[in-house]
Amino acid sequence: MIRYLNIVILVILLVSCNEGNKNEEAINAIDIDFVVERFDKAFGEASASDLLQLKGAYPFMFPKHYDDNFWIDRMNDSLQQELVNESIEAFEDFSEEKDDITQLFQHLKYYFPEFETPRVITTTSSVDYRNKVIVTDTIVLISIDTYLGKDHKFYQGIQNYLRQNFESDQIVVDMAKAYAEKYSFQANRKTLLDEMIYFGKLLYFKDIMIPFKTDAEKIGYTQEQLDWAEANEFFIWNHFMDKELLYSTDPKLPSRFINPAPFSKFYLELIDKESPGRIGQYIGWQIVKSYMKNNDVTLKDMLSKEATEIFNNAKFKPRK
């Protein structure tokens, strides 16, 4: 009997792997054609006489409430010039990042046939790390001065837990998150569970769209932080259950377990010091993974379902 069950499990795994390989073959065959437009370079090398041409090519980069003198002054500003020079030096060749973006676009086109390849434009933003990537139906803006490496001199004074992801390998991860937000719908985000499932959806979306990235890269953890989350999954889940946090609407809970932070706040000194921030996002990710494993649901359908429906049908069991 045990031997029979092992054979059945092996067959299921082989079929699943074969299906996954077929999907990736089809995805890799999708033709995606785009040019990375280096607005950062164009603006950095421009003079006042080039402004009219730049505004014609990139009208959305020049808000109308700023007059031409504002942009000319910015061209001549020494800090702006240093920002541009450092960005160009770090990203003189954008080919590796373009390859990652191409793979993301191929996956998006496969799962969302209505997806149209947008213009991809790099710019500088005076290190506006709250808006590293902006995605619309037709344009992707990448603030490359927020990806110069976590130890770059521009980032001194920014907390470590934020700048650990100011690395070039996070560009496509942040793009995938921006698209996940665009394609996800969830009416209710009132309880801790609502928030956990919402961010779990975004992380599962990354699983599908950027499978070439590691789990640590997808969630923005170091490998050590991810290892801690996996090793303590059972404890975390029991804490949420014992303290009856899942359905709580306490406004402090997102800052404790969901929002970016140096650590999660269990109010247990030793645990807090060791834990990574956003641990609620990690648990939500595991719940959504379990839901997709145990239910015959498409990615599109899952992204529109409410948190309680996903949780109630996930059959989630934390690893011990």
Tab-separated table of C-alpha atoms in Angstrom:
chain	number	residue	atom	x	y	z
A	1	MET	CA	0.000	0.000	0.000
A	2	ILE	CA	2.809	2.422	0.950
A	3	ARG	CA	4.642	1.552	-2.251
A	4	TYR	CA	1.476	2.251	-4.264
A	5	LEU	CA	1.017	5.646	-2.610
A	6	ASN	CA	4.647	6.557	-3.307
A	7	ILE	CA	4.164	5.706	-6.976
A	8	VAL	CA	1.005	7.846	-7.154
A	9	ILE	CA	2.789	10.791	-5.532
A	10	LEU	CA	5.735	10.392	-7.919
A	11	VAL	CA	3.411	10.356	-10.949
A	12	ILE	CA	1.631	13.497	-9.718
A	13	LEU	CA	4.956	15.280	-9.229
A	14	LEU	CA	6.198	14.256	-12.675
A	15	VAL	CA	2.976	15.417	-14.345
A	16	SER	CA	3.126	18.713	-12.449
A	17	CYS	CA	6.769	19.314	-13.389
A	18	ASN	CA	6.064	18.449	-17.027
A	19	GLU	CA	3.128	20.856	-17.074
A	20	GLY	CA	5.305	23.582	-15.556
A	21	ASN	CA	8.027	22.970	-18.153
A	22	LYS	CA	5.488	23.226	-20.972
A	23	ASN	CA	4.245	26.532	-19.576
A	24	GLU	CA	7.770	27.940	-19.397
A	25	GLU	CA	8.508	26.797	-22.952
A	26	ALA	CA	5.399	28.613	-24.176
A	27	ILE	CA	6.285	31.692	-22.130
A	28	ASN	CA	9.854	31.802	-23.447
A	29	ALA	CA	8.510	31.671	-27.004
A	30	ILE	CA	6.499	34.887	-26.557
A	31	ASP	CA	8.039	37.727	-28.543
A	32	ILE	CA	8.578	40.858	-26.461
A	33	ASP	CA	10.178	43.858	-28.109
A	34	PHE	CA	11.024	47.090	-26.324
A	35	VAL	CA	13.843	49.583	-25.907
A	36	VAL	CA	14.931	50.860	-22.511
A	37	GLU	CA	14.724	54.618	-22.915
A	38	ARG	CA	17.427	56.307	-20.837
A	39	PHE	CA	15.753	59.573	-19.939
A	40	ASP	CA	18.264	59.933	-17.099
A	41	LYS	CA	21.089	60.093	-19.639
A	42	ALA	CA	19.185	62.322	-22.059
A	43	PHE	CA	18.332	64.851	-19.350
A	44	GLY	CA	21.783	64.669	-17.775
A	45	GLU	CA	23.520	65.421	-21.064
A	46	ALA	CA	21.026	68.077	-22.219
A	47	SER	CA	21.404	71.840	-22.282
A	48	ALA	CA	18.768	74.575	-22.388
A	49	SER	CA	18.599	74.321	-26.190
A	50	ASP	CA	17.561	70.660	-25.939
A	51	LEU	CA	14.648	71.261	-23.558
A	52	LEU	CA	11.938	71.699	-26.204
A	53	GLN	CA	12.916	68.439	-27.912
A	54	LEU	CA	12.992	66.574	-24.591
A	55	LYS	CA	9.569	67.890	-23.636
A	56	GLY	CA	8.215	66.717	-26.984
A	57	ALA	CA	9.578	63.201	-26.530
A	58	TYR	CA	8.699	62.902	-22.819
A	59	PRO	CA	5.818	65.310	-22.082
A	60	PHE	CA	4.762	63.311	-19.009
A	61	MET	CA	8.167	63.974	-17.404
A	62	PHE	CA	7.584	67.739	-17.361
A	63	PRO	CA	4.595	68.763	-15.207
A	64	LYS	CA	3.028	71.928	-16.588
A	65	HIS	CA	3.077	73.780	-13.267
A	66	TYR	CA	6.896	74.046	-13.599
A	67	ASP	CA	8.170	76.563	-16.135
A	68	ASP	CA	11.206	76.094	-18.386
A	69	ASN	CA	13.497	77.949	-15.999
A	70	PHE	CA	12.874	75.296	-13.365
A	71	TRP	CA	14.118	72.543	-15.681
A	72	ILE	CA	17.086	74.563	-16.911
A	73	ASP	CA	18.112	75.247	-13.313
A	74	ARG	CA	17.813	71.537	-12.601
A	75	MET	CA	20.039	70.679	-15.567
A	76	ASN	CA	22.708	72.948	-14.113
A	77	ASP	CA	22.289	71.859	-10.502
A	78	SER	CA	25.480	70.195	-9.222
A	79	LEU	CA	23.646	67.688	-7.017
A	80	GLN	CA	21.411	66.659	-9.914
A	81	GLN	CA	24.465	66.257	-12.141
A	82	GLU	CA	26.160	64.071	-9.543
A	83	LEU	CA	23.024	61.945	-9.223
A	84	VAL	CA	22.877	61.445	-12.983
A	85	ASN	CA	26.589	60.676	-13.248
A	86	GLU	CA	26.458	58.098	-10.477
A	87	SER	CA	23.380	56.466	-12.044
A	88	ILE	CA	24.956	56.328	-15.497
A	89	GLU	CA	28.129	54.832	-14.031
A	90	ALA	CA	26.162	52.163	-12.171
A	91	PHE	CA	23.922	51.368	-15.145
A	92	GLU	CA	26.143	52.030	-18.138
A	93	ASP	CA	24.934	48.676	-19.469
A	94	PHE	CA	21.303	47.899	-18.662
A	95	SER	CA	21.256	44.569	-20.545
A	96	GLU	CA	20.989	42.282	-17.507
A	97	GLU	CA	18.095	44.278	-16.096
A	98	LYS	CA	16.442	44.327	-19.541
A	99	ASP	CA	16.661	40.529	-19.716
A	100	ASP	CA	14.846	40.274	-16.371
A	101	ILE	CA	12.189	42.747	-17.500
A	102	THR	CA	11.716	40.818	-20.755
A	103	GLN	CA	11.032	37.634	-18.787
A	104	LEU	CA	8.542	39.487	-16.582
A	105	PHE	CA	6.732	40.852	-19.642
A	106	GLN	CA	6.624	37.384	-21.221
A	107	HIS	CA	4.970	35.956	-18.109
A	108	LEU	CA	2.528	38.871	-17.925
A	109	LYS	CA	1.548	38.363	-21.575
A	110	TYR	CA	1.045	34.628	-21.020
A	111	TYR	CA	-1.215	34.986	-17.983
A	112	PHE	CA	-2.846	38.263	-19.053
A	113	PRO	CA	-3.187	38.163	-22.871
A	114	GLU	CA	-4.520	41.726	-22.862
A	115	PHE	CA	-1.150	42.975	-21.587
A	116	GLU	CA	0.599	45.320	-24.007
A	117	THR	CA	4.336	45.952	-23.761
A	118	PRO	CA	4.817	49.455	-22.316
A	119	ARG	CA	7.556	52.013	-22.820
A	120	VAL	CA	10.296	51.403	-20.262
A	121	ILE	CA	11.984	54.609	-19.159
A	122	THR	CA	14.779	55.129	-16.645
A	123	THR	CA	15.028	58.363	-14.709
A	124	THR	CA	16.371	59.857	-11.498
A	125	SER	CA	14.111	60.980	-8.672
A	126	SER	CA	16.403	62.483	-6.042
A	127	VAL	CA	16.316	59.054	-4.337
A	128	ASP	CA	12.536	58.951	-3.911
A	129	TYR	CA	12.575	55.393	-2.545
A	130	ARG	CA	8.827	55.437	-1.876
A	131	ASN	CA	8.236	55.558	-5.647
A	132	LYS	CA	11.037	53.442	-7.047
A	133	VAL	CA	8.884	52.104	-9.887
A	134	ILE	CA	5.722	53.577	-11.389
A	135	VAL	CA	3.593	51.435	-13.717
A	136	THR	CA	0.739	52.500	-15.996
A	137	ASP	CA	-0.918	50.773	-18.968
A	138	THR	CA	1.578	52.326	-21.364
A	139	ILE	CA	4.632	53.381	-19.332
A	140	VAL	CA	7.050	51.978	-16.752
A	141	LEU	CA	9.209	54.556	-14.962
A	142	ILE	CA	12.255	53.244	-13.099
A	143	SER	CA	14.074	55.575	-10.716
A	144	ILE	CA	17.498	54.039	-11.115
A	145	ASP	CA	19.053	56.293	-8.493
A	146	THR	CA	17.231	54.121	-5.934
A	147	TYR	CA	19.119	50.988	-7.065
A	148	LEU	CA	22.774	51.997	-6.765
A	149	GLY	CA	23.638	49.449	-4.058
A	150	LYS	CA	22.733	49.473	-0.362
A	151	ASP	CA	26.078	50.969	0.691
A	152	HIS	CA	26.062	53.866	-1.773
A	153	LYS	CA	26.931	57.265	-0.340
A	154	PHE	CA	23.567	58.708	-1.415
A	155	TYR	CA	21.811	56.401	1.041
A	156	GLN	CA	23.645	57.343	4.201
A	157	GLY	CA	21.045	58.254	6.801
A	158	ILE	CA	18.431	55.892	5.354
A	159	GLN	CA	17.679	52.977	7.675
A	160	ASN	CA	19.306	49.642	6.845
A	161	TYR	CA	16.035	47.718	6.553
A	162	LEU	CA	15.018	50.023	3.703
A	163	ARG	CA	18.285	50.331	1.814
A	164	GLN	CA	19.050	46.595	1.878
A	165	ASN	CA	16.796	46.436	-1.194
A	166	PHE	CA	18.347	49.389	-3.039
A	167	GLU	CA	20.084	46.853	-5.299
A	168	SER	CA	19.792	46.440	-9.072
A	169	ASP	CA	18.410	42.891	-8.736
A	170	GLN	CA	15.325	44.386	-7.072
A	171	ILE	CA	14.256	46.385	-10.141
A	172	VAL	CA	12.247	43.556	-11.692
A	173	VAL	CA	10.967	42.514	-8.239
A	174	ASP	CA	9.572	46.016	-7.647
A	175	MET	CA	8.085	46.012	-11.142
A	176	ALA	CA	6.372	42.679	-10.461
A	177	LYS	CA	4.934	44.105	-7.238
A	178	ALA	CA	3.627	47.173	-9.086
A	179	TYR	CA	1.882	44.933	-11.615
A	180	ALA	CA	0.563	42.705	-8.812
A	181	GLU	CA	-1.078	45.758	-7.240
A	182	LYS	CA	-2.545	46.646	-10.623
A	183	TYR	CA	-4.096	43.209	-11.199
A	184	SER	CA	-5.198	42.439	-7.630
A	185	PHE	CA	-8.561	43.320	-6.158
A	186	GLN	CA	-9.719	42.957	-2.574
A	187	ALA	CA	-12.630	44.989	-1.236
A	188	ASN	CA	-11.850	44.477	2.447
A	189	ARG	CA	-8.565	45.379	4.106
A	190	LYS	CA	-9.734	45.951	7.659
A	191	THR	CA	-8.342	43.035	9.667
A	192	LEU	CA	-4.830	41.670	10.054
A	193	LEU	CA	-5.928	38.638	8.039
A	194	ASP	CA	-7.148	40.913	5.219
A	195	GLU	CA	-3.740	42.581	5.084
A	196	MET	CA	-1.855	39.292	5.294
A	197	ILE	CA	-3.815	37.758	2.415
A	198	TYR	CA	-3.559	40.892	0.283
A	199	PHE	CA	0.222	40.946	0.507
A	200	GLY	CA	0.258	37.163	0.170
A	201	LYS	CA	-1.460	37.635	-3.194
A	202	LEU	CA	1.223	40.101	-4.303
A	203	LEU	CA	3.995	37.703	-3.308
A	204	TYR	CA	2.317	34.727	-5.003
A	205	PHE	CA	1.969	36.885	-8.118
A	206	LYS	CA	5.765	37.257	-8.015
A	207	ASP	CA	6.106	33.471	-7.750
A	208	ILE	CA	4.332	33.193	-11.096
A	209	MET	CA	5.733	36.232	-12.890
A	210	ILE	CA	9.389	36.134	-11.807
A	211	PRO	CA	10.122	32.459	-11.021
A	212	PHE	CA	13.787	33.118	-11.835
A	213	LYS	CA	14.113	35.133	-8.609
A	214	THR	CA	14.681	33.520	-5.209
A	215	ASP	CA	12.047	33.642	-2.477
A	216	ALA	CA	14.334	35.912	-0.464
A	217	GLU	CA	14.562	38.352	-3.380
A	218	LYS	CA	10.796	38.270	-3.952
A	219	ILE	CA	9.974	39.298	-0.384
A	220	GLY	CA	13.025	41.537	0.011
A	221	TYR	CA	14.606	39.562	2.837
A	222	THR	CA	18.172	38.463	3.246
A	223	GLN	CA	18.521	34.671	3.072
A	224	GLU	CA	19.096	34.667	6.847
A	225	GLN	CA	15.822	36.532	7.411
A	226	LEU	CA	13.931	34.095	5.195
A	227	ASP	CA	15.508	31.155	7.024
A	228	TRP	CA	14.328	32.645	10.331
A	229	ALA	CA	10.770	33.061	9.024
A	230	GLU	CA	10.670	29.461	7.781
A	231	ALA	CA	12.168	28.058	10.996
A	232	ASN	CA	9.692	30.004	13.168
A	233	GLU	CA	6.570	29.640	11.054
A	234	PHE	CA	4.817	27.453	13.622
A	235	PHE	CA	5.590	29.866	16.475
A	236	ILE	CA	4.421	32.902	14.457
A	237	TRP	CA	1.150	31.252	13.532
A	238	ASN	CA	0.469	30.109	17.093
A	239	HIS	CA	1.169	33.627	18.343
A	240	PHE	CA	-1.386	35.093	15.927
A	241	MET	CA	-3.947	32.473	16.952
A	242	ASP	CA	-3.322	32.625	20.719
A	243	LYS	CA	-3.548	36.429	20.753
A	244	GLU	CA	-6.649	36.338	18.488
A	245	LEU	CA	-5.038	38.740	16.050
A	246	LEU	CA	-6.337	37.431	12.712
A	247	TYR	CA	-9.709	39.153	12.799
A	248	SER	CA	-8.596	42.118	14.880
A	249	THR	CA	-9.018	45.598	13.419
A	250	ASP	CA	-6.456	47.119	15.799
A	251	PRO	CA	-4.840	49.913	13.721
A	252	LYS	CA	-1.453	49.164	15.296
A	253	LEU	CA	-1.240	45.670	13.800
A	254	PRO	CA	-0.118	46.675	10.280
A	255	SER	CA	2.847	48.602	11.698
A	256	ARG	CA	3.719	45.598	13.874
A	257	PHE	CA	3.496	42.844	11.253
A	258	ILE	CA	2.799	44.189	7.740
A	259	ASN	CA	4.561	47.466	7.020
A	260	PRO	CA	8.307	47.810	6.333
A	261	ALA	CA	10.182	47.814	9.638
A	262	PRO	CA	13.531	46.680	11.042
A	263	PHE	CA	11.762	43.842	12.880
A	264	SER	CA	8.278	42.540	13.664
A	265	LYS	CA	6.781	43.481	17.017
A	266	PHE	CA	5.617	40.449	18.991
A	267	TYR	CA	6.463	42.359	22.185
A	268	LEU	CA	8.823	39.519	23.083
A	269	GLU	CA	12.299	40.991	23.407
A	270	LEU	CA	14.404	38.098	22.102
A	271	ILE	CA	12.009	37.254	19.259
A	272	ASP	CA	11.599	40.874	18.178
A	273	LYS	CA	15.359	41.381	17.868
A	274	GLU	CA	15.764	38.290	15.688
A	275	SER	CA	12.660	38.617	13.508
A	276	PRO	CA	12.532	40.415	10.154
A	277	GLY	CA	9.867	43.041	9.519
A	278	ARG	CA	6.701	42.317	7.503
A	279	ILE	CA	6.353	38.823	8.961
A	280	GLY	CA	2.580	39.030	8.392
A	281	GLN	CA	3.237	39.332	4.671
A	282	TYR	CA	5.329	36.167	4.813
A	283	ILE	CA	2.561	34.195	6.573
A	284	GLY	CA	-0.029	35.546	4.128
A	285	TRP	CA	2.179	34.297	1.296
A	286	GLN	CA	2.216	30.798	2.753
A	287	ILE	CA	-1.586	30.831	3.129
A	288	VAL	CA	-2.078	31.869	-0.503
A	289	LYS	CA	0.397	29.199	-1.656
A	290	SER	CA	-1.580	26.589	0.275
A	291	TYR	CA	-4.840	27.871	-1.198
A	292	MET	CA	-3.551	27.613	-4.758
A	293	LYS	CA	-2.148	24.137	-4.095
A	294	ASN	CA	-5.412	22.811	-2.651
A	295	ASN	CA	-7.931	24.439	-4.988
A	296	ASP	CA	-8.500	24.388	-8.730
A	297	VAL	CA	-8.396	28.165	-9.192
A	298	THR	CA	-6.755	30.340	-11.809
A	299	LEU	CA	-4.373	33.128	-10.896
A	300	LYS	CA	-6.862	35.746	-12.109
A	301	ASP	CA	-9.667	34.294	-9.986
A	302	MET	CA	-7.503	34.121	-6.870
A	303	LEU	CA	-6.440	37.750	-7.219
A	304	SER	CA	-10.074	38.889	-6.982
A	305	LYS	CA	-11.163	36.697	-4.056
A	306	GLU	CA	-11.672	38.023	-0.546
A	307	ALA	CA	-9.334	37.108	2.283
A	308	THR	CA	-11.807	34.999	4.273
A	309	GLU	CA	-12.652	32.843	1.249
A	310	ILE	CA	-8.959	32.175	0.592
A	311	PHE	CA	-8.213	31.489	4.262
A	312	ASN	CA	-11.210	29.215	4.796
A	313	ASN	CA	-10.252	27.040	1.831
A	314	ALA	CA	-6.467	27.152	2.097
A	315	LYS	CA	-6.040	24.182	4.474
A	316	PHE	CA	-2.967	26.029	5.690
A	317	LYS	CA	-0.686	24.266	8.152
A	318	PRO	CA	2.461	26.061	9.326
A	319	ARG	CA	5.678	24.124	8.975
A	320	LYS	CA	7.136	22.873	12.262
